[in-house]
Structure formats: C-alpha cells, structure tokens
PDB file of C-alpha atoms in Angstrom:
ATOM      1  CA  ILE A   1     135.164 161.282 179.118  1.00 39.00           C
ATOM      2  CA  ALA A   2     133.538 157.946 176.941  1.00 38.00           C
ATOM      3  CA  THR A   3     133.006 159.853 173.622  1.00 37.00           C
ATOM      4  CA  VAL A   4     137.095 161.898 174.167  1.00 38.00           C
ATOM      5  CA  LEU A   5     138.162 157.610 175.633  1.00 37.00           C
ATOM      6  CA  VAL A   6     136.773 156.569 171.662  1.00 40.00           C
ATOM      7  CA  ALA A   7     137.411 159.251 169.993  1.00 40.00           C
ATOM      8  CA  LEU A   8     141.412 159.374 171.068  1.00 38.00           C
ATOM      9  CA  PRO A   9     142.340 156.172 169.854  1.00 40.00           C
ATOM     10  CA  ASN A  10     140.506 156.481 165.728  1.00 40.00           C
ATOM     11  CA  ASP A  11     142.217 159.813 165.537  1.00 38.00           C
ATOM     12  CA  ARG A  12     145.034 157.874 165.603  1.00 40.00           C
ATOM     13  CA  LEU A  13     144.186 154.922 163.872  1.00 39.00           C
ATOM     14  CA  GLY A  14     142.811 157.182 160.689  1.00 37.00           C
ATOM     15  CA  ALA A  15     145.994 159.219 160.979  1.00 39.00           C
ATOM     16  CA  GLN A  16     148.335 156.489 160.213  1.00 45.00           C
ATOM     17  CA  ASP A  17     145.950 154.367 158.110  1.00 51.00           C
ATOM     18  CA  ASN A  18     144.615 156.662 155.714  1.00 70.00           C
ATOM     19  CA  GLU A  19     147.686 157.618 154.146  1.00 81.00           C
ATOM     20  CA  THR A  20     148.299 157.560 150.445  1.00 88.00           C
ATOM     21  CA  THR A  21     151.108 154.952 150.116  1.00 90.00           C
ATOM     22  CA  VAL A  22     152.960 154.772 146.383  1.00 93.00           C
ATOM     23  CA  THR A  23     154.715 151.357 145.225  1.00 94.00           C
ATOM     24  CA  LEU A  24     156.759 150.624 142.991  1.00 96.00           C
ATOM     25  CA  THR A  25     157.965 147.433 141.779  1.00 97.00           C
ATOM     26  CA  VAL A  26     160.068 146.003 139.077  1.00 97.00           C
ATOM     27  CA  GLY A  27     160.356 141.660 138.932  1.00 97.00           C
ATOM     28  CA  PRO A  28     161.057 138.874 135.982  1.00 97.00           C
ATOM     29  CA  SER A  29     157.561 137.331 134.740  1.00 96.00           C
ATOM     30  CA  PHE A  30     156.987 135.169 131.607  1.00 93.00           C
ATOM     31  CA  VAL A  31     153.699 135.474 128.744  1.00 94.00           C
ATOM     32  CA  ASP A  32     152.262 132.461 126.786  1.00 92.00           C
ATOM     33  CA  PHE A  33     151.052 133.667 123.246  1.00 88.00           C
ATOM     34  CA  GLU A  34     150.161 131.505 120.874  1.00 84.00           C
ATOM     35  CA  PHE A  35     153.153 131.432 119.133  1.00 79.00           C
ATOM     36  CA  GLY A  36     155.028 130.302 122.243  1.00 83.00           C
ATOM     37  CA  SER A  37     155.926 131.974 125.414  1.00 90.00           C
ATOM     38  CA  PHE A  38     159.130 134.492 126.015  1.00 93.00           C
ATOM     39  CA  GLY A  39     160.367 135.284 129.849  1.00 94.00           C
ATOM     40  CA  ALA A  40     159.687 138.663 130.817  1.00 96.00           C
ATOM     41  CA  ALA A  41     160.235 141.726 132.193  1.00 97.00           C
ATOM     42  CA  VAL A  42     157.805 143.889 134.789  1.00 97.00           C
ATOM     43  CA  ALA A  43     157.729 146.896 135.703  1.00 98.00           C
ATOM     44  CA  ARG A  44     154.416 148.305 137.877  1.00 98.00           C
ATOM     45  CA  LEU A  45     153.670 152.032 139.528  1.00 97.00           C
ATOM     46  CA  SER A  46     151.014 151.547 142.365  1.00 97.00           C
ATOM     47  CA  VAL A  47     148.638 154.813 144.399  1.00 96.00           C
ATOM     48  CA  SER A  48     146.753 152.839 147.763  1.00 94.00           C
ATOM     49  CA  ARG A  49     145.409 154.063 150.270  1.00 94.00           C
ATOM     50  CA  GLY A  50     143.344 153.198 153.097  1.00 91.00           C
ATOM     51  CA  PHE A  51     139.797 153.710 153.871  1.00 93.00           C
ATOM     52  CA  THR A  52     139.913 151.576 156.984  1.00 91.00           C
ATOM     53  CA  ARG A  53     142.587 150.674 159.508  1.00 86.00           C
ATOM     54  CA  ARG A  54     141.915 147.085 157.089  1.00 90.00           C
ATOM     55  CA  THR A  55     141.638 147.899 154.147  1.00 94.00           C
ATOM     56  CA  GLY A  56     141.156 150.588 151.359  1.00 95.00           C
ATOM     57  CA  GLY A  57     141.556 150.507 147.468  1.00 96.00           C
ATOM     58  CA  GLU A  58     144.434 150.621 144.874  1.00 97.00           C
ATOM     59  CA  LEU A  59     144.953 152.892 141.722  1.00 98.00           C
ATOM     60  CA  SER A  60     147.558 152.288 138.956  1.00 97.00           C
ATOM     61  CA  THR A  61     149.900 150.918 136.201  1.00 98.00           C
ATOM     62  CA  PHE A  62     152.314 147.780 134.332  1.00 98.00           C
ATOM     63  CA  VAL A  63     154.486 147.044 131.695  1.00 97.00           C
ATOM     64  CA  LEU A  64     154.794 143.928 130.907  1.00 96.00           C
ATOM     65  CA  ALA A  65     157.360 143.676 127.830  1.00 95.00           C
ATOM     66  CA  PRO A  66     158.098 139.987 126.690  1.00 94.00           C
ATOM     67  CA  LEU A  67     161.737 139.166 125.919  1.00 93.00           C
ATOM     68  CA  GLY A  68     161.242 137.894 122.193  1.00 85.00           C
ATOM     69  CA  ARG A  69     158.549 138.238 118.911  1.00 80.00           C
ATOM     70  CA  ALA A  70     157.849 135.004 117.499  1.00 77.00           C
ATOM     71  CA  SER A  71     155.353 135.792 113.652  1.00 76.00           C
ATOM     72  CA  ALA A  72     153.672 133.385 111.848  1.00 74.00           C
ATOM     73  CA  GLN A  73     151.726 132.732 108.814  1.00 72.00           C
ATOM     74  CA  PRO A  74     149.345 130.381 109.502  1.00 73.00           C
ATOM     75  CA  GLY A  75     147.400 128.938 106.577  1.00 74.00           C
ATOM     76  CA  CYS A  76     149.731 130.168 104.337  1.00 75.00           C
ATOM     77  CA  ILE A  77     149.705 128.436 100.898  1.00 75.00           C
ATOM     78  CA  PRO A  78     152.531 130.079  98.352  1.00 76.00           C
ATOM     79  CA  GLY A  79     152.092 131.808  95.637  1.00 74.00           C
ATOM     80  CA  ALA A  80     148.996 133.434  97.562  1.00 74.00           C
ATOM     81  CA  ALA A  81     148.966 136.735  99.344  1.00 75.00           C
ATOM     82  CA  CYS A  82     149.708 136.020 103.280  1.00 79.00           C
ATOM     83  CA  GLU A  83     148.926 137.352 106.401  1.00 77.00           C
ATOM     84  CA  THR A  84     151.895 137.703 108.942  1.00 78.00           C
ATOM     85  CA  ARG A  85     150.381 137.426 112.939  1.00 79.00           C
ATOM     86  CA  THR A  86     153.469 138.831 115.342  1.00 86.00           C
ATOM     87  CA  THR A  87     153.226 138.614 119.078  1.00 83.00           C
ATOM     88  CA  PRO A  88     153.177 142.141 121.089  1.00 90.00           C
ATOM     89  CA  SER A  89     156.220 143.782 121.837  1.00 90.00           C
ATOM     90  CA  VAL A  90     154.467 145.206 124.903  1.00 94.00           C
ATOM     91  CA  LEU A  91     151.418 144.139 127.009  1.00 95.00           C
ATOM     92  CA  PHE A  92     149.860 147.427 129.144  1.00 97.00           C
ATOM     93  CA  GLY A  93     147.764 147.748 131.745  1.00 97.00           C
ATOM     94  CA  GLN A  94     145.795 150.421 134.455  1.00 98.00           C
ATOM     95  CA  LEU A  95     144.355 148.490 136.826  1.00 98.00           C
ATOM     96  CA  ALA A  96     141.697 148.815 139.596  1.00 98.00           C
ATOM     97  CA  SER A  97     141.257 146.878 142.950  1.00 97.00           C
ATOM     98  CA  LEU A  98     140.656 146.682 146.724  1.00 97.00           C
ATOM     99  CA  PHE A  99     141.730 145.552 149.164  1.00 96.00           C
ATOM    100  CA  ALA A 100     142.085 144.166 152.973  1.00 95.00           C
ATOM    101  CA  ASP A 101     144.795 143.490 155.023  1.00 90.00           C
ATOM    102  CA  ALA A 102     145.498 140.688 157.782  1.00 86.00           C
ATOM    103  CA  GLY A 103     147.083 141.611 160.351  1.00 79.00           C
ATOM    104  CA  GLU A 104     150.265 143.267 161.590  1.00 81.00           C
ATOM    105  CA  THR A 105     151.679 141.264 159.226  1.00 86.00           C
ATOM    106  CA  GLY A 106     152.087 142.717 156.219  1.00 86.00           C
ATOM    107  CA  LEU A 107     149.900 140.788 154.495  1.00 94.00           C
ATOM    108  CA  ARG A 108     147.022 141.941 152.084  1.00 94.00           C
ATOM    109  CA  ALA A 109     145.010 140.185 149.863  1.00 96.00           C
ATOM    110  CA  THR A 110     143.922 142.652 146.330  1.00 97.00           C
ATOM    111  CA  VAL A 111     141.274 141.810 144.031  1.00 98.00           C
ATOM    112  CA  GLY A 112     139.767 144.156 141.191  1.00 98.00           C
ATOM    113  CA  GLY A 113     140.254 144.337 137.275  1.00 98.00           C
ATOM    114  CA  GLY A 114     140.553 147.514 134.299  1.00 98.00           C
ATOM    115  CA  ALA A 115     142.487 147.110 130.681  1.00 97.00           C
ATOM    116  CA  ILE A 116     144.774 145.913 129.328  1.00 96.00           C
ATOM    117  CA  GLY A 117     146.231 146.530 125.940  1.00 94.00           C
ATOM    118  CA  SER A 118     148.905 145.806 123.540  1.00 93.00           C
ATOM    119  CA  ALA A 119     151.453 147.420 120.684  1.00 91.00           C
ATOM    120  CA  GLY A 120     153.560 146.089 118.439  1.00 84.00           C
ATOM    121  CA  SER A 121     151.457 143.942 117.267  1.00 82.00           C
ATOM    122  CA  GLU A 122     150.213 142.627 113.555  1.00 80.00           C
ATOM    123  CA  GLY A 123     147.243 140.141 112.034  1.00 75.00           C
ATOM    124  CA  PHE A 124     145.320 139.880 115.531  1.00 77.00           C
ATOM    125  CA  GLU A 125     141.611 141.072 116.345  1.00 79.00           C
ATOM    126  CA  ASN A 126     142.284 141.639 119.829  1.00 80.00           C
ATOM    127  CA  ARG A 127     144.750 144.088 120.684  1.00 88.00           C
ATOM    128  CA  SER A 128     142.781 144.717 123.729  1.00 92.00           C
ATOM    129  CA  SER A 129     141.032 143.641 126.861  1.00 95.00           C
ATOM    130  CA  PHE A 130     139.073 143.848 130.314  1.00 97.00           C
ATOM    131  CA  ALA A 131     140.366 141.283 132.806  1.00 98.00           C
ATOM    132  CA  GLY A 132     140.242 140.764 136.657  1.00 98.00           C
ATOM    133  CA  LEU A 133     143.122 140.726 139.143  1.00 97.00           C
ATOM    134  CA  VAL A 134     144.118 138.716 142.362  1.00 98.00           C
ATOM    135  CA  GLY A 135     146.853 139.040 143.754  1.00 97.00           C
ATOM    136  CA  LEU A 136     148.852 139.210 147.255  1.00 96.00           C
ATOM    137  CA  ASP A 137     150.952 142.191 149.163  1.00 94.00           C
ATOM    138  CA  TRP A 138     153.713 141.894 151.606  1.00 93.00           C
ATOM    139  CA  ILE A 139     154.376 145.335 152.243  1.00 85.00           C
ATOM    140  CA  ARG A 140     157.129 146.010 155.411  1.00 80.00           C
ATOM    141  CA  ARG A 141     155.273 147.693 157.973  1.00 73.00           C
ATOM    142  CA  SER A 142     157.702 150.346 159.451  1.00 68.00           C
ATOM    143  CA  ASN A 143     158.282 154.200 159.920  1.00 69.00           C
ATOM    144  CA  ILE A 144     161.729 153.821 157.565  1.00 70.00           C
ATOM    145  CA  ARG A 145     160.234 156.741 154.150  1.00 72.00           C
ATOM    146  CA  PHE A 146     161.776 153.348 151.306  1.00 82.00           C
ATOM    147  CA  ALA A 147     159.795 150.769 153.031  1.00 86.00           C
ATOM    148  CA  PRO A 148     160.634 146.761 150.855  1.00 91.00           C
ATOM    149  CA  THR A 149     157.624 144.978 149.618  1.00 94.00           C
ATOM    150  CA  PHE A 150     156.612 142.345 147.087  1.00 96.00           C
ATOM    151  CA  SER A 151     153.752 141.898 145.760  1.00 96.00           C
ATOM    152  CA  PHE A 152     152.133 138.912 142.954  1.00 97.00           C
ATOM    153  CA  ARG A 153     149.069 139.475 140.864  1.00 97.00           C
ATOM    154  CA  PHE A 154     146.987 137.459 138.604  1.00 98.00           C
ATOM    155  CA  LEU A 155     144.919 138.989 135.636  1.00 97.00           C
ATOM    156  CA  GLN A 156     142.857 136.511 133.889  1.00 97.00           C
ATOM    157  CA  LEU A 157     142.192 137.963 130.556  1.00 97.00           C
ATOM    158  CA  ALA A 158     137.821 138.592 129.029  1.00 96.00           C
ATOM    159  CA  ARG A 159     140.172 138.459 125.495  1.00 95.00           C
ATOM    160  CA  PRO A 160     143.125 136.272 124.116  1.00 93.00           C
ATOM    161  CA  ILE A 161     145.524 139.264 123.214  1.00 91.00           C
ATOM    162  CA  ALA A 162     147.638 137.482 120.939  1.00 88.00           C
ATOM    163  CA  GLY A 163     146.727 134.533 122.737  1.00 86.00           C
ATOM    164  CA  ALA A 164     147.897 134.989 125.707  1.00 92.00           C
ATOM    165  CA  ARG A 165     144.923 134.257 128.367  1.00 94.00           C
ATOM    166  CA  GLN A 166     147.032 135.294 131.829  1.00 96.00           C
ATOM    167  CA  LEU A 167     149.497 137.410 132.438  1.00 96.00           C
ATOM    168  CA  LEU A 168     151.374 137.049 136.533  1.00 96.00           C
ATOM    169  CA  LEU A 169     153.102 139.995 137.852  1.00 96.00           C
ATOM    170  CA  PRO A 170     154.899 139.268 140.861  1.00 97.00           C
ATOM    171  CA  GLY A 171     157.462 142.190 141.847  1.00 96.00           C
ATOM    172  CA  ILE A 172     160.384 143.290 144.110  1.00 96.00           C
ATOM    173  CA  GLY A 173     159.915 146.889 144.814  1.00 95.00           C
ATOM    174  CA  PHE A 174     159.125 149.898 147.618  1.00 92.00           C
ATOM    175  CA  SER A 175     156.894 151.867 149.354  1.00 89.00           C
ATOM    176  CA  PHE A 176     157.516 155.367 149.761  1.00 85.00           C
TER     177      PHE A 176
END
C-alpha cells in the first residue's frame, strides 16, 4: 500500500513536468559596437524539457539584427591603402542552458552558454565567440495551447565581436 501511495503522485507529476515546451519570443534590444550603439530586433526560438519537478534544460537559437551599421577606417593616412571596418548586420547563436523554477509562480532562472557568430562585417578578426548566459523567464502556468511568456537573457562574450562584449536578449512571446 505504501508503494502505491508514493508512486501515484510521482507518476502524475512526472508526466506534466517532463513534457517538451517550444517557446518563440521577439523583442527590442540594443548592441554596443566599437564604432557606435544601435537599436536591434531580437527573435529567439527555444525548446525546453524538465528533468525534475523544478529543474530542466533548454536549447535555443537566436538572431539579433542591429537597426544600423557603421563603417570606419581607423588609422588611415591620406594616400595610403586603408582597411575598412564595418559592423555586422546580424548576430546569431545557439545556446544550451539549465533552468530552475521558483515554485508555482512561473518564474524560472537560467544559466548556460553557447556559440555566437556574426555575418556582414568587414575588417574584424573575431566573427565568432563563446558566451556565458544568465536569464530570467516568466511562463504562465496553464493548460491553454499558447501560453504567454516573457524572457530576458544576458550574454557575456568571451571575445568581442566588432567591439560588442555583451548582448541583451529580451522577449515577449508564446510557449506551446
């Protein structure tokens, strides 16, 4: 009898907590390059799965598109051959993280890392970097198919890309 009483609650909780959730978020951000700061648009797609009732893992991919570009020719002397540096038109990345829920509030803390790349830049040595991340999410707990969600990710790059050392990935979207 004791085994049945212990097994029933765990079976029900396990089926609910270990389901796979897909989340799509979009939001405004900014990026601070070596030659200027620009507003940006962010889109992030993530897939998460619970390990236990309060913990789990997440794989995500994002695209950050700066709403401007800058070019410069640092140290250029008139009449000499000069190298042009142009900021990236897109930053993108793949991230893996672990999360822990804060009870039944819908809040979730995230920590992890991943690889970041850039496209459309000229003259910079680093076009990619590893990054560490911390984040906070709020996902409404409900049985509706499209639950609203708010998320925030802060990424610290190991090597700067065009002078950018940190990325902010805020978003509002839906989990399904």
